[in-house]
Amino acid sequence: MREVNLLTRCTFLLLFFILVVTQICGATTFTYSWRRRRFNQSFVLRIYSGAILALASGITILAMMEILKGHPNRWPYLAGCIVILVTRLKVSFSCDIIRIINNILDVLIHLNSLTRNPNIFRLRHLMFLIFSIQNITRSLSMIMRILFPIILENPKDANLVILALFWFLILLLLQITLNISLFVVLIAIFNQLHRYTRTISNDVNKLRNSPMLDSGQVQVLIKQLQSASQLLINLRSKTFRITMQTIQIFQYPWLCAIIFGLMPFNCFRAIDWKDLYYLAICAGNIIFNCTIFKILSWESRTSRSFCHFHLSNYHQGLDRMIDELLHQEIWEQVKISIYGIALDMKTLLKLLSIGTFLVFVNSQSHLQR
């Protein structure tokens, strides 16, 4: 077993930092147990997150009711806030996230024991995490610069609603960052599986081209390769299922993120450099997220090295097992979609086209005035 290198340590520390931030803000309610080496639901964090959620919910509802007394036609805003609160409660206290993270830990443990190499992360994986943190900080900075002038001009009740919604936006961004972190870990796992697949494929080619071994030695080596290949197939299948479950859980946060990501294109008129900077941040966030989706889909494909595993002259069982792999569900790439909408590069072009169209219409209407 190799030693853990500095890059892997830094990546795990960054993942731990993201988890701690989500716990402080009340976005997650689970902690890591060093004794059991698993994530468990924390009763203290549940109370802490529930108290913050109840406080923000109460402030939002009471402030909206005060606003409705003077403006009854704004009742859709109160209905929208209630929908956000209910969905936020469902995502926050869901046990599915804990189960998925524990399943990822199990895959990492089995993968490390199989490959004898705990260093699954590369520099690009660390950069993905750094870019995700950079995106959330820039988004929060942009939201603060937009909301603070509005708070200074509005009455007290409206300010309370704006502050509560600002907190909900922070939680939404933290959920998106947590999901991106899970995707980065899954990308690293798929990449490590590809590398180990190439290793087994090279061993198979060496065995096929080795004329100096007798039949007994060949059978022993084939059984070893078959056992390693079977473990590899199981890990690939389990990683594929974990990825699909992760996409299923975070559908609603991604839908909200897309909607909030397009809203600035309708608010700004892109006349001065300040507005252009805000729009560039929004466009960069959308491009980064779709790039992560594309990389995950690309890494989830079945390696071509499996097609060269056949040893028909020695062992037909290994051939049948590889043929079974090629007909499994992981033969297809992971397709990330939310409520039937595929999040791929075509969708990215559509979103950017919609944003550009909104900016063009708003700028033209402003110039005509």
mmCIF file of C-alpha atoms in Angstrom:
data_model
loop_
_atom_site.group_PDB
_atom_site.id
_atom_site.type_symbol
_atom_site.label_atom_id
_atom_site.label_comp_id
_atom_site.label_asym_id
_atom_site.label_seq_id
_atom_site.Cartn_x
_atom_site.Cartn_y
_atom_site.Cartn_z
ATOM 1 C CA MET A 1 0.000 0.000 0.000
ATOM 2 C CA ARG A 2 1.367 3.380 -1.014
ATOM 3 C CA GLU A 3 1.486 6.356 1.344
ATOM 4 C CA VAL A 4 -1.060 9.142 1.028
ATOM 5 C CA ASN A 5 0.522 12.014 -0.889
ATOM 6 C CA LEU A 6 0.165 15.728 -0.233
ATOM 7 C CA LEU A 7 -2.344 16.271 -3.042
ATOM 8 C CA THR A 8 -4.760 13.691 -1.640
ATOM 9 C CA ARG A 9 -4.405 15.140 1.854
ATOM 10 C CA CYS A 10 -5.177 18.650 0.597
ATOM 11 C CA THR A 11 -8.214 17.393 -1.308
ATOM 12 C CA PHE A 12 -9.616 15.594 1.737
ATOM 13 C CA LEU A 13 -8.982 18.691 3.883
ATOM 14 C CA LEU A 14 -10.867 20.835 1.390
ATOM 15 C CA LEU A 15 -13.762 18.374 1.368
ATOM 16 C CA PHE A 16 -13.769 18.458 5.179
ATOM 17 C CA PHE A 17 -13.779 22.277 5.103
ATOM 18 C CA ILE A 18 -16.830 22.307 2.801
ATOM 19 C CA LEU A 19 -18.622 19.883 5.129
ATOM 20 C CA VAL A 20 -17.863 22.026 8.198
ATOM 21 C CA VAL A 21 -19.173 25.168 6.477
ATOM 22 C CA THR A 22 -22.422 23.402 5.579
ATOM 23 C CA GLN A 23 -22.768 22.256 9.195
ATOM 24 C CA ILE A 24 -22.200 25.769 10.566
ATOM 25 C CA CYS A 25 -24.802 27.237 8.207
ATOM 26 C CA GLY A 26 -27.307 24.491 9.015
ATOM 27 C CA ALA A 27 -27.326 22.945 5.548
ATOM 28 C CA THR A 28 -26.263 19.471 6.745
ATOM 29 C CA THR A 29 -27.052 17.595 9.944
ATOM 30 C CA PHE A 30 -24.576 14.704 9.891
ATOM 31 C CA THR A 31 -21.084 14.201 11.295
ATOM 32 C CA TYR A 32 -18.287 11.701 10.752
ATOM 33 C CA SER A 33 -17.724 9.069 13.439
ATOM 34 C CA TRP A 34 -14.023 8.173 13.662
ATOM 35 C CA ARG A 35 -14.858 5.111 15.750
ATOM 36 C CA ARG A 36 -17.355 3.631 13.273
ATOM 37 C CA ARG A 37 -15.710 5.306 10.233
ATOM 38 C CA ARG A 38 -19.095 6.311 8.886
ATOM 39 C CA PHE A 39 -21.322 9.372 8.718
ATOM 40 C CA ASN A 40 -24.175 9.463 11.215
ATOM 41 C CA GLN A 41 -27.088 11.782 11.824
ATOM 42 C CA SER A 42 -26.287 14.237 14.616
ATOM 43 C CA PHE A 43 -29.064 15.044 17.069
ATOM 44 C CA VAL A 44 -27.387 18.315 18.069
ATOM 45 C CA LEU A 45 -27.007 19.457 14.449
ATOM 46 C CA ARG A 46 -30.625 18.545 13.748
ATOM 47 C CA ILE A 47 -31.773 20.766 16.601
ATOM 48 C CA TYR A 48 -29.393 23.537 15.490
ATOM 49 C CA SER A 49 -30.503 23.383 11.858
ATOM 50 C CA GLY A 50 -34.160 23.124 12.852
ATOM 51 C CA ALA A 51 -33.876 26.174 15.102
ATOM 52 C CA ILE A 52 -32.301 28.259 12.336
ATOM 53 C CA LEU A 53 -34.898 27.057 9.849
ATOM 54 C CA ALA A 54 -37.775 27.770 12.234
ATOM 55 C CA LEU A 55 -36.451 31.256 12.977
ATOM 56 C CA ALA A 56 -35.986 32.167 9.326
ATOM 57 C CA SER A 57 -39.355 30.628 8.429
ATOM 58 C CA GLY A 58 -41.165 32.500 11.178
ATOM 59 C CA ILE A 59 -39.555 35.796 10.231
ATOM 60 C CA THR A 60 -40.406 35.296 6.563
ATOM 61 C CA ILE A 61 -44.049 34.320 7.130
ATOM 62 C CA LEU A 62 -44.753 37.067 9.687
ATOM 63 C CA ALA A 63 -43.100 39.720 7.527
ATOM 64 C CA MET A 64 -44.979 38.549 4.433
ATOM 65 C CA MET A 65 -48.288 38.654 6.317
ATOM 66 C CA GLU A 66 -47.569 42.256 7.343
ATOM 67 C CA ILE A 67 -46.794 43.097 3.740
ATOM 68 C CA LEU A 68 -50.013 41.401 2.567
ATOM 69 C CA LYS A 69 -52.082 43.631 4.827
ATOM 70 C CA GLY A 70 -51.071 46.625 2.780
ATOM 71 C CA HIS A 71 -50.591 44.796 -0.561
ATOM 72 C CA PRO A 72 -53.022 41.830 -0.843
ATOM 73 C CA ASN A 73 -52.063 41.213 -4.477
ATOM 74 C CA ARG A 74 -48.633 39.916 -3.386
ATOM 75 C CA TRP A 75 -49.944 36.614 -2.000
ATOM 76 C CA PRO A 76 -47.983 34.543 -4.621
ATOM 77 C CA TYR A 77 -44.765 35.616 -2.862
ATOM 78 C CA LEU A 78 -45.983 34.087 0.410
ATOM 79 C CA ALA A 79 -46.982 30.874 -1.390
ATOM 80 C CA GLY A 80 -43.546 30.720 -3.037
ATOM 81 C CA CYS A 81 -41.811 31.182 0.319
ATOM 82 C CA ILE A 82 -43.843 28.343 1.851
ATOM 83 C CA VAL A 83 -42.934 26.020 -1.035
ATOM 84 C CA ILE A 84 -39.238 26.859 -0.582
ATOM 85 C CA LEU A 85 -39.471 26.242 3.167
ATOM 86 C CA VAL A 86 -41.142 22.835 2.790
ATOM 87 C CA THR A 87 -38.683 21.668 0.155
ATOM 88 C CA ARG A 88 -35.747 23.020 2.156
ATOM 89 C CA LEU A 89 -36.930 21.007 5.183
ATOM 90 C CA LYS A 90 -37.196 17.843 3.072
ATOM 91 C CA VAL A 91 -33.699 18.166 1.587
ATOM 92 C CA SER A 92 -32.061 19.185 4.868
ATOM 93 C CA PHE A 93 -33.298 16.259 6.947
ATOM 94 C CA SER A 94 -33.130 13.614 4.238
ATOM 95 C CA CYS A 95 -31.311 10.443 5.263
ATOM 96 C CA ASP A 96 -30.634 9.569 1.627
ATOM 97 C CA ILE A 97 -27.633 11.919 1.543
ATOM 98 C CA ILE A 98 -26.033 10.134 4.488
ATOM 99 C CA ARG A 99 -26.613 6.745 2.886
ATOM 100 C CA ILE A 100 -25.055 7.908 -0.393
ATOM 101 C CA ILE A 101 -21.974 9.360 1.318
ATOM 102 C CA ASN A 102 -21.500 6.155 3.326
ATOM 103 C CA ASN A 103 -21.805 4.129 0.112
ATOM 104 C CA ILE A 104 -19.118 6.323 -1.463
ATOM 105 C CA LEU A 105 -16.882 5.651 1.541
ATOM 106 C CA ASP A 106 -17.421 1.903 1.113
ATOM 107 C CA VAL A 107 -16.448 2.148 -2.553
ATOM 108 C CA LEU A 108 -13.314 4.105 -1.641
ATOM 109 C CA ILE A 109 -12.304 1.494 0.958
ATOM 110 C CA HIS A 110 -12.765 -1.420 -1.462
ATOM 111 C CA LEU A 111 -11.054 0.502 -4.265
ATOM 112 C CA ASN A 112 -8.028 1.278 -2.092
ATOM 113 C CA SER A 113 -7.713 -2.365 -1.057
ATOM 114 C CA LEU A 114 -8.046 -3.479 -4.670
ATOM 115 C CA THR A 115 -5.584 -1.052 -6.254
ATOM 116 C CA ARG A 116 -3.235 -0.740 -3.244
ATOM 117 C CA ASN A 117 -3.165 2.985 -3.936
ATOM 118 C CA PRO A 118 -5.119 5.481 -1.761
ATOM 119 C CA ASN A 119 -4.144 8.439 -3.965
ATOM 120 C CA ILE A 120 -7.188 8.612 -6.212
ATOM 121 C CA PHE A 121 -7.265 12.407 -6.533
ATOM 122 C CA ARG A 122 -5.373 14.339 -9.169
ATOM 123 C CA LEU A 123 -4.633 18.047 -9.477
ATOM 124 C CA ARG A 124 -7.703 18.656 -11.637
ATOM 125 C CA HIS A 125 -9.967 17.247 -8.912
ATOM 126 C CA LEU A 126 -8.539 19.677 -6.384
ATOM 127 C CA MET A 127 -8.966 22.533 -8.864
ATOM 128 C CA PHE A 128 -12.632 21.592 -9.365
ATOM 129 C CA LEU A 129 -13.230 21.970 -5.620
ATOM 130 C CA ILE A 130 -11.372 25.280 -5.527
ATOM 131 C CA PHE A 131 -13.425 26.575 -8.467
ATOM 132 C CA SER A 132 -16.660 25.529 -6.741
ATOM 133 C CA ILE A 133 -15.706 27.474 -3.602
ATOM 134 C CA GLN A 134 -14.708 30.431 -5.761
ATOM 135 C CA ASN A 135 -18.077 30.342 -7.512
ATOM 136 C CA ILE A 136 -20.052 30.386 -4.266
ATOM 137 C CA THR A 137 -18.008 33.283 -2.840
ATOM 138 C CA ARG A 138 -18.458 35.343 -6.001
ATOM 139 C CA SER A 139 -22.177 34.539 -6.092
ATOM 140 C CA LEU A 140 -22.620 35.607 -2.460
ATOM 141 C CA SER A 141 -20.676 38.795 -3.107
ATOM 142 C CA MET A 142 -22.891 39.579 -6.085
ATOM 143 C CA ILE A 143 -26.080 38.888 -4.100
ATOM 144 C CA MET A 144 -24.935 41.111 -1.238
ATOM 145 C CA ARG A 145 -24.139 44.004 -3.579
ATOM 146 C CA ILE A 146 -27.577 43.674 -5.148
ATOM 147 C CA LEU A 147 -29.629 43.237 -1.960
ATOM 148 C CA PHE A 148 -28.040 45.796 0.345
ATOM 149 C CA PRO A 149 -29.160 48.847 -1.714
ATOM 150 C CA ILE A 150 -32.651 47.327 -1.812
ATOM 151 C CA ILE A 151 -32.638 46.862 1.971
ATOM 152 C CA LEU A 152 -31.721 50.516 2.516
ATOM 153 C CA GLU A 153 -34.644 51.696 0.367
ATOM 154 C CA ASN A 154 -37.381 49.331 1.665
ATOM 155 C CA PRO A 155 -39.324 49.311 4.933
ATOM 156 C CA LYS A 156 -38.538 47.067 7.873
ATOM 157 C CA ASP A 157 -40.877 44.189 6.949
ATOM 158 C CA ALA A 158 -39.493 43.971 3.435
ATOM 159 C CA ASN A 159 -35.963 43.962 4.834
ATOM 160 C CA LEU A 160 -36.748 40.937 7.018
ATOM 161 C CA VAL A 161 -38.065 39.033 4.018
ATOM 162 C CA ILE A 162 -35.006 39.935 1.955
ATOM 163 C CA LEU A 163 -32.620 38.822 4.721
ATOM 164 C CA ALA A 164 -34.486 35.517 5.176
ATOM 165 C CA LEU A 165 -34.427 34.864 1.435
ATOM 166 C CA PHE A 166 -30.714 35.727 1.427
ATOM 167 C CA TRP A 167 -30.174 32.969 4.000
ATOM 168 C CA PHE A 168 -32.138 30.519 1.860
ATOM 169 C CA LEU A 169 -29.989 31.423 -1.137
ATOM 170 C CA ILE A 170 -26.874 30.723 0.936
ATOM 171 C CA LEU A 171 -28.240 27.285 1.842
ATOM 172 C CA LEU A 172 -29.075 26.624 -1.804
ATOM 173 C CA LEU A 173 -25.536 27.504 -2.895
ATOM 174 C CA LEU A 174 -24.106 25.293 -0.139
ATOM 175 C CA GLN A 175 -26.251 22.370 -1.286
ATOM 176 C CA ILE A 176 -25.040 22.865 -4.855
ATOM 177 C CA THR A 177 -21.418 23.009 -3.619
ATOM 178 C CA LEU A 178 -21.951 19.813 -1.606
ATOM 179 C CA ASN A 179 -23.367 18.087 -4.673
ATOM 180 C CA ILE A 180 -20.431 19.242 -6.820
ATOM 181 C CA SER A 181 -18.051 17.879 -4.164
ATOM 182 C CA LEU A 182 -19.763 14.486 -4.356
ATOM 183 C CA PHE A 183 -19.537 14.604 -8.156
ATOM 184 C CA VAL A 184 -15.809 15.366 -7.949
ATOM 185 C CA VAL A 185 -15.266 12.343 -5.696
ATOM 186 C CA LEU A 186 -17.262 10.156 -8.100
ATOM 187 C CA ILE A 187 -15.210 11.485 -11.039
ATOM 188 C CA ALA A 188 -12.022 10.534 -9.168
ATOM 189 C CA ILE A 189 -13.420 7.049 -8.445
ATOM 190 C CA PHE A 190 -14.348 6.471 -12.094
ATOM 191 C CA ASN A 191 -10.923 7.680 -13.160
ATOM 192 C CA GLN A 192 -9.188 5.326 -10.725
ATOM 193 C CA LEU A 193 -11.326 2.452 -12.021
ATOM 194 C CA HIS A 194 -10.199 3.264 -15.550
ATOM 195 C CA ARG A 195 -6.549 3.182 -14.529
ATOM 196 C CA TYR A 196 -6.937 -0.154 -12.755
ATOM 197 C CA THR A 197 -8.814 -1.506 -15.770
ATOM 198 C CA ARG A 198 -5.835 -0.650 -17.964
ATOM 199 C CA THR A 199 -3.556 -2.397 -15.466
ATOM 200 C CA ILE A 200 -5.576 -5.619 -15.625
ATOM 201 C CA SER A 201 -5.763 -5.349 -19.405
ATOM 202 C CA ASN A 202 -1.972 -5.086 -19.624
ATOM 203 C CA ASP A 203 -1.625 -8.123 -17.349
ATOM 204 C CA VAL A 204 -3.986 -10.081 -19.583
ATOM 205 C CA ASN A 205 -1.949 -9.156 -22.662
ATOM 206 C CA LYS A 206 1.263 -10.210 -20.923
ATOM 207 C CA LEU A 207 -0.321 -13.517 -19.963
ATOM 208 C CA ARG A 208 -1.545 -14.106 -23.498
ATOM 209 C CA ASN A 209 1.895 -13.433 -24.951
ATOM 210 C CA SER A 210 3.849 -15.429 -22.361
ATOM 211 C CA PRO A 211 5.002 -18.800 -23.802
ATOM 212 C CA MET A 212 7.056 -19.882 -20.780
ATOM 213 C CA LEU A 213 4.234 -20.721 -18.356
ATOM 214 C CA ASP A 214 2.765 -24.179 -17.866
ATOM 215 C CA SER A 215 -0.968 -24.868 -17.659
ATOM 216 C CA GLY A 216 -1.046 -24.816 -13.832
ATOM 217 C CA GLN A 217 0.568 -21.418 -13.575
ATOM 218 C CA VAL A 218 -1.713 -20.075 -16.270
ATOM 219 C CA GLN A 219 -4.833 -21.280 -14.446
ATOM 220 C CA VAL A 220 -3.675 -19.693 -11.174
ATOM 221 C CA LEU A 221 -2.985 -16.360 -12.860
ATOM 222 C CA ILE A 222 -6.299 -16.493 -14.710
ATOM 223 C CA LYS A 223 -8.193 -17.075 -11.465
ATOM 224 C CA GLN A 224 -6.431 -14.109 -9.896
ATOM 225 C CA LEU A 225 -7.308 -11.908 -12.860
ATOM 226 C CA GLN A 226 -10.871 -13.174 -12.828
ATOM 227 C CA SER A 227 -11.251 -12.367 -9.120
ATOM 228 C CA ALA A 228 -9.829 -8.862 -9.580
ATOM 229 C CA SER A 229 -12.021 -8.282 -12.648
ATOM 230 C CA GLN A 230 -15.129 -9.374 -10.779
ATOM 231 C CA LEU A 231 -14.398 -6.957 -7.930
ATOM 232 C CA LEU A 232 -13.765 -4.217 -10.466
ATOM 233 C CA ILE A 233 -17.076 -4.887 -12.202
ATOM 234 C CA ASN A 234 -18.957 -4.790 -8.899
ATOM 235 C CA LEU A 235 -17.332 -1.497 -7.933
ATOM 236 C CA ARG A 236 -18.161 0.059 -11.300
ATOM 237 C CA SER A 237 -21.780 -1.047 -11.054
ATOM 238 C CA LYS A 238 -22.100 0.242 -7.482
ATOM 239 C CA THR A 239 -20.502 3.577 -8.385
ATOM 240 C CA PHE A 240 -22.910 3.934 -11.284
ATOM 241 C CA ARG A 241 -25.926 3.370 -8.998
ATOM 242 C CA ILE A 242 -24.584 5.834 -6.424
ATOM 243 C CA THR A 243 -24.182 8.472 -9.136
ATOM 244 C CA MET A 244 -27.758 8.054 -10.342
ATOM 245 C CA GLN A 245 -29.091 8.243 -6.769
ATOM 246 C CA THR A 246 -27.097 11.415 -6.136
ATOM 247 C CA ILE A 247 -28.560 13.032 -9.241
ATOM 248 C CA GLN A 248 -32.054 12.027 -8.112
ATOM 249 C CA ILE A 249 -31.692 13.589 -4.645
ATOM 250 C CA PHE A 250 -30.327 16.951 -5.799
ATOM 251 C CA GLN A 251 -32.842 17.531 -8.603
ATOM 252 C CA TYR A 252 -34.714 20.338 -6.863
ATOM 253 C CA PRO A 253 -31.614 22.337 -5.764
ATOM 254 C CA TRP A 254 -30.291 22.208 -9.326
ATOM 255 C CA LEU A 255 -33.652 23.358 -10.713
ATOM 256 C CA CYS A 256 -33.636 26.315 -8.293
ATOM 257 C CA ALA A 257 -30.006 27.032 -9.169
ATOM 258 C CA ILE A 258 -30.834 27.200 -12.880
ATOM 259 C CA ILE A 259 -33.781 29.535 -12.243
ATOM 260 C CA PHE A 260 -31.769 31.828 -9.954
ATOM 261 C CA GLY A 261 -28.876 31.683 -12.400
ATOM 262 C CA LEU A 262 -31.057 33.043 -15.194
ATOM 263 C CA MET A 263 -32.743 35.753 -13.106
ATOM 264 C CA PRO A 264 -29.809 38.237 -13.286
ATOM 265 C CA PHE A 265 -29.978 38.115 -17.083
ATOM 266 C CA ASN A 266 -33.513 39.478 -16.799
ATOM 267 C CA CYS A 267 -32.668 42.053 -14.113
ATOM 268 C CA PHE A 268 -29.550 43.669 -15.569
ATOM 269 C CA ARG A 269 -29.412 45.680 -18.741
ATOM 270 C CA ALA A 270 -25.679 45.135 -19.378
ATOM 271 C CA ILE A 271 -25.056 48.818 -19.993
ATOM 272 C CA ASP A 272 -22.078 49.488 -17.724
ATOM 273 C CA TRP A 273 -19.077 47.365 -16.770
ATOM 274 C CA LYS A 274 -20.525 46.563 -13.335
ATOM 275 C CA ASP A 275 -23.536 44.814 -14.848
ATOM 276 C CA LEU A 276 -21.327 43.009 -17.326
ATOM 277 C CA TYR A 277 -19.211 41.713 -14.420
ATOM 278 C CA TYR A 278 -22.297 40.309 -12.670
ATOM 279 C CA LEU A 279 -23.522 38.666 -15.857
ATOM 280 C CA ALA A 280 -20.075 37.162 -16.470
ATOM 281 C CA ILE A 281 -20.191 35.601 -12.984
ATOM 282 C CA CYS A 282 -23.601 34.066 -13.672
ATOM 283 C CA ALA A 283 -22.511 32.749 -17.071
ATOM 284 C CA GLY A 284 -19.289 31.361 -15.579
ATOM 285 C CA ASN A 285 -21.214 29.491 -12.875
ATOM 286 C CA ILE A 286 -23.516 27.910 -15.441
ATOM 287 C CA ILE A 287 -20.576 26.913 -17.666
ATOM 288 C CA PHE A 288 -18.635 25.441 -14.739
ATOM 289 C CA ASN A 289 -21.584 23.341 -13.548
ATOM 290 C CA CYS A 290 -22.316 21.979 -17.015
ATOM 291 C CA THR A 291 -18.607 21.208 -17.457
ATOM 292 C CA ILE A 292 -18.668 19.106 -14.263
ATOM 293 C CA PHE A 293 -21.707 17.250 -15.612
ATOM 294 C CA LYS A 294 -19.945 16.577 -18.912
ATOM 295 C CA ILE A 295 -16.763 15.313 -17.220
ATOM 296 C CA LEU A 296 -18.775 13.003 -14.958
ATOM 297 C CA SER A 297 -20.663 11.625 -17.950
ATOM 298 C CA TRP A 298 -17.398 11.117 -19.845
ATOM 299 C CA GLU A 299 -15.627 9.391 -16.952
ATOM 300 C CA SER A 300 -18.548 7.032 -16.356
ATOM 301 C CA ARG A 301 -18.210 5.344 -19.742
ATOM 302 C CA THR A 302 -17.027 1.742 -19.871
ATOM 303 C CA SER A 303 -13.322 1.522 -20.558
ATOM 304 C CA ARG A 304 -12.278 0.166 -23.925
ATOM 305 C CA SER A 305 -9.665 -1.935 -22.147
ATOM 306 C CA PHE A 306 -12.431 -4.360 -21.159
ATOM 307 C CA CYS A 307 -12.819 -5.283 -24.812
ATOM 308 C CA HIS A 308 -9.267 -6.733 -24.807
ATOM 309 C CA PHE A 309 -9.728 -8.994 -21.791
ATOM 310 C CA HIS A 310 -10.669 -12.114 -23.717
ATOM 311 C CA LEU A 311 -8.559 -15.233 -23.147
ATOM 312 C CA SER A 312 -10.513 -17.729 -25.205
ATOM 313 C CA ASN A 313 -7.491 -20.026 -25.468
ATOM 314 C CA TYR A 314 -7.233 -20.388 -21.699
ATOM 315 C CA HIS A 315 -10.440 -19.671 -19.806
ATOM 316 C CA GLN A 316 -13.980 -19.211 -21.127
ATOM 317 C CA GLY A 317 -15.361 -18.109 -17.730
ATOM 318 C CA LEU A 318 -13.405 -14.874 -17.884
ATOM 319 C CA ASP A 319 -14.696 -14.263 -21.404
ATOM 320 C CA ARG A 320 -18.308 -14.758 -20.321
ATOM 321 C CA MET A 321 -17.826 -12.408 -17.381
ATOM 322 C CA ILE A 322 -16.411 -9.647 -19.590
ATOM 323 C CA ASP A 323 -19.255 -10.146 -22.088
ATOM 324 C CA GLU A 324 -21.696 -9.788 -19.214
ATOM 325 C CA LEU A 325 -20.018 -6.533 -18.231
ATOM 326 C CA LEU A 326 -20.386 -5.111 -21.720
ATOM 327 C CA HIS A 327 -24.139 -5.717 -21.548
ATOM 328 C CA GLN A 328 -24.618 -4.213 -18.093
ATOM 329 C CA GLU A 329 -26.255 -0.879 -17.484
ATOM 330 C CA ILE A 330 -22.875 0.807 -17.014
ATOM 331 C CA TRP A 331 -22.223 0.325 -20.714
ATOM 332 C CA GLU A 332 -24.223 3.548 -21.043
ATOM 333 C CA GLN A 333 -22.792 6.811 -19.807
ATOM 334 C CA VAL A 334 -24.272 8.642 -16.851
ATOM 335 C CA LYS A 335 -26.849 11.121 -18.142
ATOM 336 C CA ILE A 336 -27.497 13.919 -15.686
ATOM 337 C CA SER A 337 -31.036 15.236 -15.897
ATOM 338 C CA ILE A 338 -33.523 17.010 -13.630
ATOM 339 C CA TYR A 339 -37.215 16.290 -14.116
ATOM 340 C CA GLY A 340 -36.526 15.001 -17.620
ATOM 341 C CA ILE A 341 -34.305 17.948 -18.652
ATOM 342 C CA ALA A 342 -30.842 16.755 -19.678
ATOM 343 C CA LEU A 343 -28.020 18.921 -18.281
ATOM 344 C CA ASP A 344 -25.533 18.628 -21.121
ATOM 345 C CA MET A 345 -23.718 20.995 -23.456
ATOM 346 C CA LYS A 346 -26.831 21.453 -25.599
ATOM 347 C CA THR A 347 -28.715 22.654 -22.540
ATOM 348 C CA LEU A 348 -25.782 24.950 -21.712
ATOM 349 C CA LEU A 349 -26.034 26.577 -25.130
ATOM 350 C CA LYS A 350 -29.794 26.977 -24.701
ATOM 351 C CA LEU A 351 -29.400 28.604 -21.278
ATOM 352 C CA LEU A 352 -26.735 30.995 -22.521
ATOM 353 C CA SER A 353 -28.886 31.813 -25.545
ATOM 354 C CA ILE A 354 -31.868 32.573 -23.308
ATOM 355 C CA GLY A 355 -29.694 34.750 -21.070
ATOM 356 C CA THR A 356 -28.264 36.645 -24.049
ATOM 357 C CA PHE A 357 -31.762 37.169 -25.464
ATOM 358 C CA LEU A 358 -33.028 38.561 -22.144
ATOM 359 C CA VAL A 359 -30.081 40.942 -21.889
ATOM 360 C CA PHE A 360 -30.626 42.119 -25.478
ATOM 361 C CA VAL A 361 -34.350 42.753 -24.952
ATOM 362 C CA ASN A 362 -33.819 44.606 -21.666
ATOM 363 C CA SER A 363 -31.000 46.735 -23.049
ATOM 364 C CA GLN A 364 -33.033 47.676 -26.124
ATOM 365 C CA SER A 365 -36.089 48.587 -24.051
ATOM 366 C CA HIS A 366 -33.904 50.708 -21.775
ATOM 367 C CA LEU A 367 -32.307 52.553 -24.709
ATOM 368 C CA GLN A 368 -35.694 53.264 -26.278
ATOM 369 C CA ARG A 369 -36.841 54.923 -23.078
#
